[in-house]
Coordinates of C-alpha atoms and ligand atoms in Angstrom, one line a residue:
X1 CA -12.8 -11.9 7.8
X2 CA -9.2 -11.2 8.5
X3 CA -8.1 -8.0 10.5
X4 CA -6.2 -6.6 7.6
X5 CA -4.9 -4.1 9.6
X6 CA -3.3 -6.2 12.5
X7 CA -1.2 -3.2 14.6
X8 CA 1.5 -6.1 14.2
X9 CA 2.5 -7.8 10.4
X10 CA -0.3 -10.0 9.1
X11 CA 0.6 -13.6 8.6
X12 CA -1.2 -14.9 5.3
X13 CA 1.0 -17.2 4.2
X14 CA -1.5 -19.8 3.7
X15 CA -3.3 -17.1 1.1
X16 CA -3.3 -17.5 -2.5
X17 CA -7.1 -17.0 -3.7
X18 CA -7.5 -19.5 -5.9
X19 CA -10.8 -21.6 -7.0
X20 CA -12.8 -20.4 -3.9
X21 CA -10.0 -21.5 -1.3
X22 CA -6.7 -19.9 0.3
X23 CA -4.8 -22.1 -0.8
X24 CA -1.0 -22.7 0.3
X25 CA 2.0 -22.1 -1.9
X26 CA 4.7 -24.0 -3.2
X27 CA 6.8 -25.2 -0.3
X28 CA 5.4 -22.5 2.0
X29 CA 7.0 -19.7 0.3
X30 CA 6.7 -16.1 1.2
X31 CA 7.8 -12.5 0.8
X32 CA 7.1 -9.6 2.4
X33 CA 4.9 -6.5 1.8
X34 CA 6.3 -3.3 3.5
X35 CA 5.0 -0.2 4.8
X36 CA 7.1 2.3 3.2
X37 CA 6.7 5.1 5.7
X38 CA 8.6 3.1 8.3
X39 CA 10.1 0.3 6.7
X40 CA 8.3 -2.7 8.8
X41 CA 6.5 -5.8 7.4
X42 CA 2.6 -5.0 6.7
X43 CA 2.2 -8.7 5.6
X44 CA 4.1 -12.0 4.9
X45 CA 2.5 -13.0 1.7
X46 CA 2.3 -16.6 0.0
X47 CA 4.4 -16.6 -3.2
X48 CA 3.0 -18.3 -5.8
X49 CA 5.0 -20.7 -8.3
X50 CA 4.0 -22.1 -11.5
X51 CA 1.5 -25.0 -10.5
X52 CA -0.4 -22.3 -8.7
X53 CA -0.6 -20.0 -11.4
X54 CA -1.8 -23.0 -13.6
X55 CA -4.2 -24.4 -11.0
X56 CA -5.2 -20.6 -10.4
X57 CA -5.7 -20.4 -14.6
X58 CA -7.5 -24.2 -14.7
X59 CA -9.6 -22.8 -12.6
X60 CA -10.6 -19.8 -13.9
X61 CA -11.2 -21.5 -17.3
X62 CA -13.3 -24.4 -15.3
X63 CA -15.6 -21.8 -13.5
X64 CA -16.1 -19.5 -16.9
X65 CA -18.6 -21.7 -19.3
X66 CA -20.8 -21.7 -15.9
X67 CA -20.4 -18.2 -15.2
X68 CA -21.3 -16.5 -18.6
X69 CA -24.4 -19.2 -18.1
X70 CA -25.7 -17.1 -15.4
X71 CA -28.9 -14.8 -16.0
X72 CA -27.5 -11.4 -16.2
X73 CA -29.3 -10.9 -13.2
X74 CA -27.6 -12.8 -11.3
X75 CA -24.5 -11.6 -12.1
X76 CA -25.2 -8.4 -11.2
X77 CA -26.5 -9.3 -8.3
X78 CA -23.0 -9.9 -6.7
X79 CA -21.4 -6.9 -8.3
X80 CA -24.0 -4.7 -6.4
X81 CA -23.3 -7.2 -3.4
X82 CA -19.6 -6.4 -3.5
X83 CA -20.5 -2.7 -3.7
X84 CA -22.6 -2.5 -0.3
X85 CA -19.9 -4.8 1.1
X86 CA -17.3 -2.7 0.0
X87 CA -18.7 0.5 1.7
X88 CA -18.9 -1.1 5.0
X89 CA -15.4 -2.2 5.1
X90 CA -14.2 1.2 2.9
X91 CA -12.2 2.8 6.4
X92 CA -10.0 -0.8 6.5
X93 CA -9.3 -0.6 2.9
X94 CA -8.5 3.1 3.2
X95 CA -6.2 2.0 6.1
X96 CA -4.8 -0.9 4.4
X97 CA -3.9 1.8 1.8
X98 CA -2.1 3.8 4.2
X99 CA -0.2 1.5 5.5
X100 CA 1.0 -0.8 2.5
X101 CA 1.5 1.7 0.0
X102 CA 2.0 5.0 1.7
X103 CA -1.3 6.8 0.7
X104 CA -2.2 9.7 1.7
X105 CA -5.4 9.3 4.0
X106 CA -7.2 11.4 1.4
X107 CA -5.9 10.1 -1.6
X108 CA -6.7 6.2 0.4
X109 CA -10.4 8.0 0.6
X110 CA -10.4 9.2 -3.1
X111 CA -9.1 5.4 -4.5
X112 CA -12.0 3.8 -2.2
X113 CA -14.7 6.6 -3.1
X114 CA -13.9 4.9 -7.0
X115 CA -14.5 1.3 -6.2
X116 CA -18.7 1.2 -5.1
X117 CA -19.0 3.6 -8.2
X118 CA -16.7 1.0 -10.7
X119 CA -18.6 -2.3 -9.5
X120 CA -22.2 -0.9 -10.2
X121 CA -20.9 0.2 -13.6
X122 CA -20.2 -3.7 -14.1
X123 CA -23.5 -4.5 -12.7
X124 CA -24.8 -2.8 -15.4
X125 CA -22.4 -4.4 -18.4
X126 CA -24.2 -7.6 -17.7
X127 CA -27.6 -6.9 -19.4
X128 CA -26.1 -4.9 -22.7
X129 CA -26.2 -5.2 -26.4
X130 CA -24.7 -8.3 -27.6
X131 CA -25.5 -8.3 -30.8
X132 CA -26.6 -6.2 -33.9
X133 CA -28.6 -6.7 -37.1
X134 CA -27.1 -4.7 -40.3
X135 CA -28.8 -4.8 -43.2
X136 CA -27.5 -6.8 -46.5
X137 CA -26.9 -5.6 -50.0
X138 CA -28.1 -9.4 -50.9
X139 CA -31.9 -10.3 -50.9
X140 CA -32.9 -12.3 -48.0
X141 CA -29.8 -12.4 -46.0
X142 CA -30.1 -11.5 -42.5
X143 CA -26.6 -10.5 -41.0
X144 CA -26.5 -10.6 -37.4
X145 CA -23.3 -9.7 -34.9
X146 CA -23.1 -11.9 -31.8
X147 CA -20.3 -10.6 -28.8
X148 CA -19.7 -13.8 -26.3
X149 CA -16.5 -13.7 -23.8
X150 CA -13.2 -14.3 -24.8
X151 CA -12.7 -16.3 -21.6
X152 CA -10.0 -16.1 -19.7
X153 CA -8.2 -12.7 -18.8
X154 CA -4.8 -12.7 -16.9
X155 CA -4.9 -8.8 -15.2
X156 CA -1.6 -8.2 -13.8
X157 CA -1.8 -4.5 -11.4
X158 CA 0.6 -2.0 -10.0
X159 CA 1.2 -0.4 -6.6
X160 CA 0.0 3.3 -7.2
X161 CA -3.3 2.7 -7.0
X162 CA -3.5 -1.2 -6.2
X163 CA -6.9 -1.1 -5.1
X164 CA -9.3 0.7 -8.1
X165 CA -6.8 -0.5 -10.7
X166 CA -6.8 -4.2 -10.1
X167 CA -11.0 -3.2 -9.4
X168 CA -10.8 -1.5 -12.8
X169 CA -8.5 -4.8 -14.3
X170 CA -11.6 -7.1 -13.2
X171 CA -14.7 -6.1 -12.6
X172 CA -16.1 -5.3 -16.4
X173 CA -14.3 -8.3 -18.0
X174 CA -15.9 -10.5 -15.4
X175 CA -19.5 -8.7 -15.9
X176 CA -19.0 -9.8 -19.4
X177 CA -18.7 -13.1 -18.5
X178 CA -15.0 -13.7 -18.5
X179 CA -13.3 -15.2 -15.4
X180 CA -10.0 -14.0 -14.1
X181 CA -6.8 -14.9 -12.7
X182 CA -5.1 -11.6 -10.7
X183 CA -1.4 -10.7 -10.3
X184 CA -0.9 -7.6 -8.2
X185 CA 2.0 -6.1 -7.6
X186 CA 4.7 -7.5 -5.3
X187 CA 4.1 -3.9 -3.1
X188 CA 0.8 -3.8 -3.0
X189 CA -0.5 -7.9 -2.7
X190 CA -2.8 -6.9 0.4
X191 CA -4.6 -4.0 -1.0
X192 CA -4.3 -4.9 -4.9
X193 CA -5.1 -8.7 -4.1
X194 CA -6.5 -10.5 -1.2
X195 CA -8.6 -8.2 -0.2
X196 CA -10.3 -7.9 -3.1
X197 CA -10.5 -12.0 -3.4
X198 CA -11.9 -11.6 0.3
X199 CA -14.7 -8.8 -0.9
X200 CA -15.7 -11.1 -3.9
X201 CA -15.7 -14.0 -2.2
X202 CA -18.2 -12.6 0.5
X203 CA -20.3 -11.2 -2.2
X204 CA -20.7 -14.5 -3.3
X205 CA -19.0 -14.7 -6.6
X206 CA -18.9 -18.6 -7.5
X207 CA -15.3 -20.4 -7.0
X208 CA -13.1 -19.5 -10.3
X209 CA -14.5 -16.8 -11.2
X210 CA -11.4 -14.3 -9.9
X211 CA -8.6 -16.1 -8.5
X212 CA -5.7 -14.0 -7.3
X213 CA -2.2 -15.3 -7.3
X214 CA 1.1 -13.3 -5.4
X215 CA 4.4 -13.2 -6.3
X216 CA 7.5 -11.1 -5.4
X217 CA 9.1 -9.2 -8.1
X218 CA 11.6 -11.9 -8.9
X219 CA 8.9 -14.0 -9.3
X220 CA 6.5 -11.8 -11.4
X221 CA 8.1 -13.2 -14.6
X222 CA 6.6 -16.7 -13.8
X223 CA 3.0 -14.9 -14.1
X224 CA 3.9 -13.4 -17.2
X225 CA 5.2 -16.3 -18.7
X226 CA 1.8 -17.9 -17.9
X227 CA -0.2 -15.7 -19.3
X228 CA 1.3 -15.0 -22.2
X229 CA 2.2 -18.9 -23.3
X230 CA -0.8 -20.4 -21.6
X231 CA -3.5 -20.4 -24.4
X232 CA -6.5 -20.6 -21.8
X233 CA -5.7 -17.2 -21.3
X234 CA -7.2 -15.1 -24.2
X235 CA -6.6 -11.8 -22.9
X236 CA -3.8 -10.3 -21.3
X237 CA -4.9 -7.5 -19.4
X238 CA -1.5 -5.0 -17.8
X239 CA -1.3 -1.8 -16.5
X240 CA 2.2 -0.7 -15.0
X241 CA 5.8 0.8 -16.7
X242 CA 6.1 0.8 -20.5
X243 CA 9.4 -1.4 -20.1
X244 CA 7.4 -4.5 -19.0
X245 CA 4.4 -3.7 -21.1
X246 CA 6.6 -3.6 -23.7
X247 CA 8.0 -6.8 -22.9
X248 CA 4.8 -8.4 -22.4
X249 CA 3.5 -7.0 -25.6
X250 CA 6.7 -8.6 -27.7
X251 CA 6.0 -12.1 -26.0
X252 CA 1.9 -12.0 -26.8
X253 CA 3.0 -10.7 -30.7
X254 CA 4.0 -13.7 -32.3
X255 CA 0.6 -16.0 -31.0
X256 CA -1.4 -13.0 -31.6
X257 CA -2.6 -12.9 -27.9
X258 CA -4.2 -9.6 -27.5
X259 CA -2.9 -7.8 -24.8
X260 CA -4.5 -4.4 -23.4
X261 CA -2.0 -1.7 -22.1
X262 CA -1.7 1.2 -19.6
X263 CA 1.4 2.4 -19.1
X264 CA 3.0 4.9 -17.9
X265 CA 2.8 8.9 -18.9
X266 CA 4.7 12.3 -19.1
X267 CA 1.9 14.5 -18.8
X268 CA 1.8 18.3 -19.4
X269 CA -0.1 21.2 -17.8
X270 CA -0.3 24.0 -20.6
X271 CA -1.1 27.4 -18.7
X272 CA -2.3 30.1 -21.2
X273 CA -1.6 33.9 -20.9
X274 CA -5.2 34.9 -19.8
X275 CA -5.7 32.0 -17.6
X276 CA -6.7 32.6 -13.4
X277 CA -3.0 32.1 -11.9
X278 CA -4.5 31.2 -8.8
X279 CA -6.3 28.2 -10.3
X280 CA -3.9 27.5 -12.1
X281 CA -1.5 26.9 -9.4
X282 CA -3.7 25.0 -8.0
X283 CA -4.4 22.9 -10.5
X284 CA -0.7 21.7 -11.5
X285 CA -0.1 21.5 -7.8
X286 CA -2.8 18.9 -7.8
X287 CA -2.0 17.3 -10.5
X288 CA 1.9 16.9 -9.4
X289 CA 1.4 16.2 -5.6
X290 CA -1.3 14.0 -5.2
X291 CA 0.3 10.6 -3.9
X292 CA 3.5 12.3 -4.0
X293 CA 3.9 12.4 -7.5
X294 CA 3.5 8.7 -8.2
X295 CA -0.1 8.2 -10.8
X296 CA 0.1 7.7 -14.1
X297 CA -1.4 10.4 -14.7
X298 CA 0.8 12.8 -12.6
X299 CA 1.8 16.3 -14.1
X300 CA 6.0 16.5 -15.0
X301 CA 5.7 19.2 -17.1
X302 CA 4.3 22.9 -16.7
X303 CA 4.6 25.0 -19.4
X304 CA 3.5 28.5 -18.8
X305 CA 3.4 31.8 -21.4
X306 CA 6.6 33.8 -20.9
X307 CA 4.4 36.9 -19.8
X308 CA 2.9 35.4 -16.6
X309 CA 6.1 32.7 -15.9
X310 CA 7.7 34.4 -13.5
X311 CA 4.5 35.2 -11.5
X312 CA 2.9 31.4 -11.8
X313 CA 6.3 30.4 -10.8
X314 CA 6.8 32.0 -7.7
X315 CA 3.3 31.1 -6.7
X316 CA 3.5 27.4 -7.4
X317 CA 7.0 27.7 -5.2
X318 CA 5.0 29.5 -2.8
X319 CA 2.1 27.0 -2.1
X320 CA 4.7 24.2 -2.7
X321 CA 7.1 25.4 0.3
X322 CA 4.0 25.0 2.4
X323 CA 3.9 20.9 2.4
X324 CA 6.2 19.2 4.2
X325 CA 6.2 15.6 3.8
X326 CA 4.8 13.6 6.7
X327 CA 3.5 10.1 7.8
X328 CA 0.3 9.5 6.0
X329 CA -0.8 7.8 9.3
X330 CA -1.7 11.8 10.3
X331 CA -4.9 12.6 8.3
X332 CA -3.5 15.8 7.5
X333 CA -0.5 14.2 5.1
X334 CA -0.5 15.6 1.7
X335 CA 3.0 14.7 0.7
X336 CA 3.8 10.8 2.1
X337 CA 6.6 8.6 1.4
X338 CA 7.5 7.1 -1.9
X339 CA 7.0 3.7 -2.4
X340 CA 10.1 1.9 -1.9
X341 CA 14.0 2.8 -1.2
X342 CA 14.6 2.1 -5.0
X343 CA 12.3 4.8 -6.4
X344 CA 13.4 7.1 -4.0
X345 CA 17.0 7.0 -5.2
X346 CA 15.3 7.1 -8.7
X347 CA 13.9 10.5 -7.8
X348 CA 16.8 11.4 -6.4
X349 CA 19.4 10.7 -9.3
X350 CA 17.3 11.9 -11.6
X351 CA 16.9 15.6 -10.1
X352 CA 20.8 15.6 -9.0
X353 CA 21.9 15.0 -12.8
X354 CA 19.3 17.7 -14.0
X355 CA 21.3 20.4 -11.0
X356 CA 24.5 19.5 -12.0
X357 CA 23.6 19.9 -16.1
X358 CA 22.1 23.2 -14.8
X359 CA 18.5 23.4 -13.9
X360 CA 17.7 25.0 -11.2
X361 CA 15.7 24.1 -7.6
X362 CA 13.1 26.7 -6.3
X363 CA 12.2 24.8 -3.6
X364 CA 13.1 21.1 -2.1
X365 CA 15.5 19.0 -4.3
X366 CA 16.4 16.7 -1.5
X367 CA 15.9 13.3 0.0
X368 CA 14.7 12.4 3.8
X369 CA 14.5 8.6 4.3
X370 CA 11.6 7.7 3.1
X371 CA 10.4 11.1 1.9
X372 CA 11.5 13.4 -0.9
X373 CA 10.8 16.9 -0.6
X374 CA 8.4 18.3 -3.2
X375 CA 10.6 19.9 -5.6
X376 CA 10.0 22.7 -8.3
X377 CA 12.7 23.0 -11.2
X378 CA 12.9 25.6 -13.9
X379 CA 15.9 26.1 -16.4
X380 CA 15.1 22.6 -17.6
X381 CA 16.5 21.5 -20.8
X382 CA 16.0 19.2 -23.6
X383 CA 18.8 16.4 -22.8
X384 CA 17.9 16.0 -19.1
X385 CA 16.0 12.7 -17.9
X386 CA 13.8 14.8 -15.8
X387 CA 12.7 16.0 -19.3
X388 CA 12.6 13.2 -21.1
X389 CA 11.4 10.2 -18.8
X390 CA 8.2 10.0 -16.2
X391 CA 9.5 11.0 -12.9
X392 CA 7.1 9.1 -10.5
X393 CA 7.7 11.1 -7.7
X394 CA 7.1 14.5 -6.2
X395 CA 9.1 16.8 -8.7
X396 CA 7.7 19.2 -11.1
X397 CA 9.3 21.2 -14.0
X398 CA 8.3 24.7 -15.5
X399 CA 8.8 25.8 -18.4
X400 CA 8.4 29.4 -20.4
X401 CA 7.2 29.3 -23.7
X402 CA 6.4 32.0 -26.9
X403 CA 3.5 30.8 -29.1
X404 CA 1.2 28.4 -28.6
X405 CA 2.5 26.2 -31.5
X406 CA 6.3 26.3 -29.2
X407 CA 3.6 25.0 -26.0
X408 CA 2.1 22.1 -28.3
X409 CA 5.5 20.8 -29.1
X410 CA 7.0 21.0 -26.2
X411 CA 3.9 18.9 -24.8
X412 CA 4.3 16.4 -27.3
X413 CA 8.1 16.0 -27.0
X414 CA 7.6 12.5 -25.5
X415 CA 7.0 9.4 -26.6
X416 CA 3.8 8.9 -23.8
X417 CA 0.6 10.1 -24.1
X418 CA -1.4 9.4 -21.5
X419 CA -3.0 12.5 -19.7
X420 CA -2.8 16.4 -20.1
X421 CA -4.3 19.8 -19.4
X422 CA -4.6 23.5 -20.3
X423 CA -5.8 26.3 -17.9
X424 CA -7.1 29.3 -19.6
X425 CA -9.7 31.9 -19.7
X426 CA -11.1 31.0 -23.3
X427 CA -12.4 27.3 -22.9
X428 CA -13.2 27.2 -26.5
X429 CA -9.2 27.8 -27.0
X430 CA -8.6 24.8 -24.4
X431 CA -10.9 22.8 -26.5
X432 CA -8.9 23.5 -29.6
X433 CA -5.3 23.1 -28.0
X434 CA -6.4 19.7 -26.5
X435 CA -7.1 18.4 -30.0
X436 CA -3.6 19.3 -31.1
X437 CA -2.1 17.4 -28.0
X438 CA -1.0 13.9 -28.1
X439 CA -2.6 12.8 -25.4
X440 CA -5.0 9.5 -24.7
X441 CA -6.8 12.3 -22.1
X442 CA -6.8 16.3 -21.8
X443 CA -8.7 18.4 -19.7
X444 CA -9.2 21.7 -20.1
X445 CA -9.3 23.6 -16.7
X446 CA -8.7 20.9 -14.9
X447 CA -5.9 18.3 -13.7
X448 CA -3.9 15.8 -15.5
X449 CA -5.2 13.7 -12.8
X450 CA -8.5 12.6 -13.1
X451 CA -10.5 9.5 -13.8
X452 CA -14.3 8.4 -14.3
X453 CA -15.0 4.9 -14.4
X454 CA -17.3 5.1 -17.0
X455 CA -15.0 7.3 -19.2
X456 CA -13.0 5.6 -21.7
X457 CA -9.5 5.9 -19.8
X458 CA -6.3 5.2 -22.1
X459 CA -3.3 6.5 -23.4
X460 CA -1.7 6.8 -26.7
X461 CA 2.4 5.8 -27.9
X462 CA 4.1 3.9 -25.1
X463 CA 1.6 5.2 -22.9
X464 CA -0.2 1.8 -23.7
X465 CA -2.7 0.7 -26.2
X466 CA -4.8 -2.4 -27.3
X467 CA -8.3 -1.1 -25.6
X468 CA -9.6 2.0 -23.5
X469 CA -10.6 0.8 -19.8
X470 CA -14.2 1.5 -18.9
X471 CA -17.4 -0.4 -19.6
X472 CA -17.3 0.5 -23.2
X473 CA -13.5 -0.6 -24.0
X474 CA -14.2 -3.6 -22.2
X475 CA -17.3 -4.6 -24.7
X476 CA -14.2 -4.4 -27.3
X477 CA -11.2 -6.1 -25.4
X478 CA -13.1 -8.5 -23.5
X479 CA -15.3 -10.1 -25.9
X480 CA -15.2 -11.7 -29.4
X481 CA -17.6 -10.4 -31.9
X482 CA -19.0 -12.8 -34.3
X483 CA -20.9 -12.0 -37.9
X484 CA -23.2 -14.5 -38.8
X485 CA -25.6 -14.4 -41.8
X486 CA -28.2 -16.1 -42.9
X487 CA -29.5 -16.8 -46.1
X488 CA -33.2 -17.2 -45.8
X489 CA -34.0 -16.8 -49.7
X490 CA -32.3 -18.6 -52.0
X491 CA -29.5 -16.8 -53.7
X492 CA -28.6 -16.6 -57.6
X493 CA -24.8 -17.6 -57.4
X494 CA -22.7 -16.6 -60.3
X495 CA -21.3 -20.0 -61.0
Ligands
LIG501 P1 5.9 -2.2 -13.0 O1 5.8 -2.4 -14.5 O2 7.3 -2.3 -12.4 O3 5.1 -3.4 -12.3 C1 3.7 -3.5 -12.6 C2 3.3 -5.0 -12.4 O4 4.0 -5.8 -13.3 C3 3.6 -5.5 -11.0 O5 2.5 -6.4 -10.6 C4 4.9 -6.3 -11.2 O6 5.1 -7.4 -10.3 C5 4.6 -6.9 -12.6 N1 5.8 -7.3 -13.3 C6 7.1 -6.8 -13.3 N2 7.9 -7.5 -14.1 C7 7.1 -8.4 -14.7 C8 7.3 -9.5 -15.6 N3 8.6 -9.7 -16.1 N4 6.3 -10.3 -16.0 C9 5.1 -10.1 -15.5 N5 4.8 -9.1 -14.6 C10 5.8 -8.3 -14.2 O7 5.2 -0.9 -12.6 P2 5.0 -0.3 -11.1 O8 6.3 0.2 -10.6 O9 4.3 -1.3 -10.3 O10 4.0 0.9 -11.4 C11 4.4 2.1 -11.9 C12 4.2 2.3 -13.3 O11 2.9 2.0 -13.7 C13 4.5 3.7 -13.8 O12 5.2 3.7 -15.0 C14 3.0 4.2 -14.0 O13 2.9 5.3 -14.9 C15 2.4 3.0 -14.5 N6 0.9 3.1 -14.3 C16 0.1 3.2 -15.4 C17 -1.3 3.4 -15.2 C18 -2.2 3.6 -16.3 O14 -3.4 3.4 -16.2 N7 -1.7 4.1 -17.5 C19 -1.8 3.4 -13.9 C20 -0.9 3.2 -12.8 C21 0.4 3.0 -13.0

């Protein structure tokens, strides 16, 4: 086993996953993966071109007849494996985490407490339905649904949460009896990718069945390309920003390759007029903070009745003021760095041009190397991009409103809909808000951010589409269902 967390940069070079072996790339290419808290390589990483990613697909396609083949059983077997594996090595994954991406030690602990939980859910996809019998209006036919694989999935993963989403990209498509070729994302190749290929690997998933392949971002389109063009690949399996989903999605249109989305998200907190302030405060903190803004399912907007604003406002600035961002190395770190130089001077830009069209800062609002100070806005308008676009990072807006009706369209003012949630004293009045929000995923008394991995996750509008992750959505995406009938009488035909 490597020492993933080498005090100086790992050299895996010679580490592309694919058919069993690390395999070298294409003329000993690499880039490196950095630890964005101090801007030093965590790894030197093999970049993969295209003859990797088609040996990486040939063999995924070669391994996947024998795979499916296996008793259910025995496919399980190695997901449970991987499981007991995975908790034994949980602290270097959690530090892997820390160091690649930035996480917070206890959001690195919430992201591994996911993964033991996600692979025993697979175990159990091997042995379920796959098939029905319906009855027939016609005498003596016997209709009968079959679900087999589809085949081939190309997953391609994020940064965020590299670990449980390229986990939750896998592991019920391959219970199902699909094999898999991985791309994670140029940040995160360590934690999103090779690790994983080690885990599997030592749980002794046969050769093929999930290859991973690495790419820097320049590179990323090759994958893409691949996947989308290369018709061993059924399945197209993304999670990351709407603008390449959206891309992807065009490409896979025209061959009618099915492509399953999870995109990004602009995801309110509704707090009601007879809701605990405390909790609440608590609970849109949460929901901004965690990993310094940067999940999915992260809360941008807080809208709050006009008669307790000002009082949920000064307490949200109040707790707020009381994180400083530090080095997620310290087990204390709440707030860490963001990800890369680039989305820092996203955050930045995007909360200068909202200041100088007139919103206003109640606490942070500024930038400090690799950190940005969690920020609360109010006076937030319409025509600002800290309204209108996901903000990834740790900035929050609140907002008055009226009536409840003014709440439920300023929550659905955005294309997304991935995640949302309403604080209040009258759950029955959560329940019956949340079915008026657009919104894949609300919770009512709870944060935007949450996530079950039995619970049909997914968002609606450009917050993605094509299938719900989960063991259920993956019975849909994953596999092909067939309707075969039998005629076992002989049937008066009209002509
Ligand atoms: P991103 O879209 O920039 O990158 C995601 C992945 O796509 C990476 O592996 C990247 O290398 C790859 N990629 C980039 N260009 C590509 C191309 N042309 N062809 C093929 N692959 C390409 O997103 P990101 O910055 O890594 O992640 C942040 C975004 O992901 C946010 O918008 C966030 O909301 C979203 N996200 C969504 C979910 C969800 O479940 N809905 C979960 C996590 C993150």
């Amino acid at each position: 086993m490597l020492d993933w967390n080498a005090t100086r940069a790992l050299n895996i070079s010679a580490g592309l996953f694919i058919d069993g072996q690390w395999t070298p790339g294409e003329a000993g290419a690499s880039f490196s993966s950095l630890d964005p808290t101090t801007g030093e390589v965590f790894a030197r990483v093999t970049e993969a071109g295209a003859s990797e990613v088609d040996g990486a697909i040939e063999a995924a396609a070669r391994a996947q007849p024998g795979w499916a083949a296996l008793p259910p059983a025995a496919r399980a077997a190695m997901f449970y494996a991987a499981a007991e594996l995975f908790i034994g090595r949980q602290d270097q994954f959690a530090q892997a985490l820390i160091r690649e991406t930035g996480s917070g030690y206890g959001k690195a602990m919430f992201e591994c407490s996911q993964i033991p939980i996600a692979l025993r859910e697979a175990a159990g996809l091997a042995t379920r339905d796959i098939g029905e019998i319906l009855p027939s209006q016609v005498p003596g036919k016997y209709n009968r649904t079959y679900r087999t694989p589809v085949g081939v999935i190309g997953v391609i993963t994020p940064w965020n949460f590299p670990l449980y989403l390229s986990i939750r990209g896998i592991v019920y498509a391959l219970a199902l009896g699909n094999t898999a070729v991985l791309k994670p994302s140029e940040d995160s190749p360590v934690t999103g990718g090779l690790m994983i290929a080690e885990l599997f690997a030592d749980a002794g998933f046969p050769a093929g069945v999930l290859n991973v392949v690495t790419t820097s971002r320049d590179r990323a389109p090759i994958v893409g390309d691949a996947f989308v063009k290369d018709p061993r690949v059924k399945v197209v399996s993304f999670t990351g920003s709407t603008k390449v989903g959206q891309m992807l999605a065009t490409a896979c249109a025209p061959i009618f390759k099915p492509v399953v989305l999870e995109l990004g998200g602009k995801n309110p907190t509704i707090v009601m007029e007879d809701a605990d302030l405390d909790r609440a405060v608590d609970i849109a903190f949460f929901g901004k903070f965690l990993h310094q803004g940067q999940i999915c399912m992260s809360c941008d907007k807080v809208l709050v009745a006009r008669s307790v604003y000002d009082l949920f406002l000064e307490k949200l600035v109040a707790k707020t003021r009381n994180f400083v961002p530090t080095n997620p190395a310290e087990q204390t770190c709440v707030i860490g760095p963001l990800i890369n130089g680039r989305a820092l001077q996203r955050v930045e830009a995007m909360v200068n041009e909202a200041v100088a069209a007139g919103a206003k800062v109640h606490c942070g609002g500024n930038s400090r190397g690799p950190y940005y100070e969690p920020t609360v806005l109010s006076a937030v308008t319409r025509d600002m991009a800290v309204w209108i676009d996901e903000i990834f990072g740790p900035v929050v807006t609140v907002t008055p409103f009226d009536t409840i009706g003014e709440a439920v369209a300023m929550a659905n003012d955005t294309p997304y809909g991935l995640s949302a949630s309403i604080v209040t004293g009258n759950p029955m009045l959560g329940e019956m808000l949340a079915e008026r929000i657009h919104a894949g995923m609300v919770h009512v008394n709870d944060s935007t951010v949450h996530d079950e991995p039995h619970a049909p996750f997914g968002g609606l509008g450009a917050s993605g589409g094509g299938g719900k992750w989960g063991p259920k959505g993956a019975i849909e995406a994953y596999t092909v269902q067939r309707w075969i009938a039998t005629q076992r009488e002989p049937r008066t035909l009209p002509f």
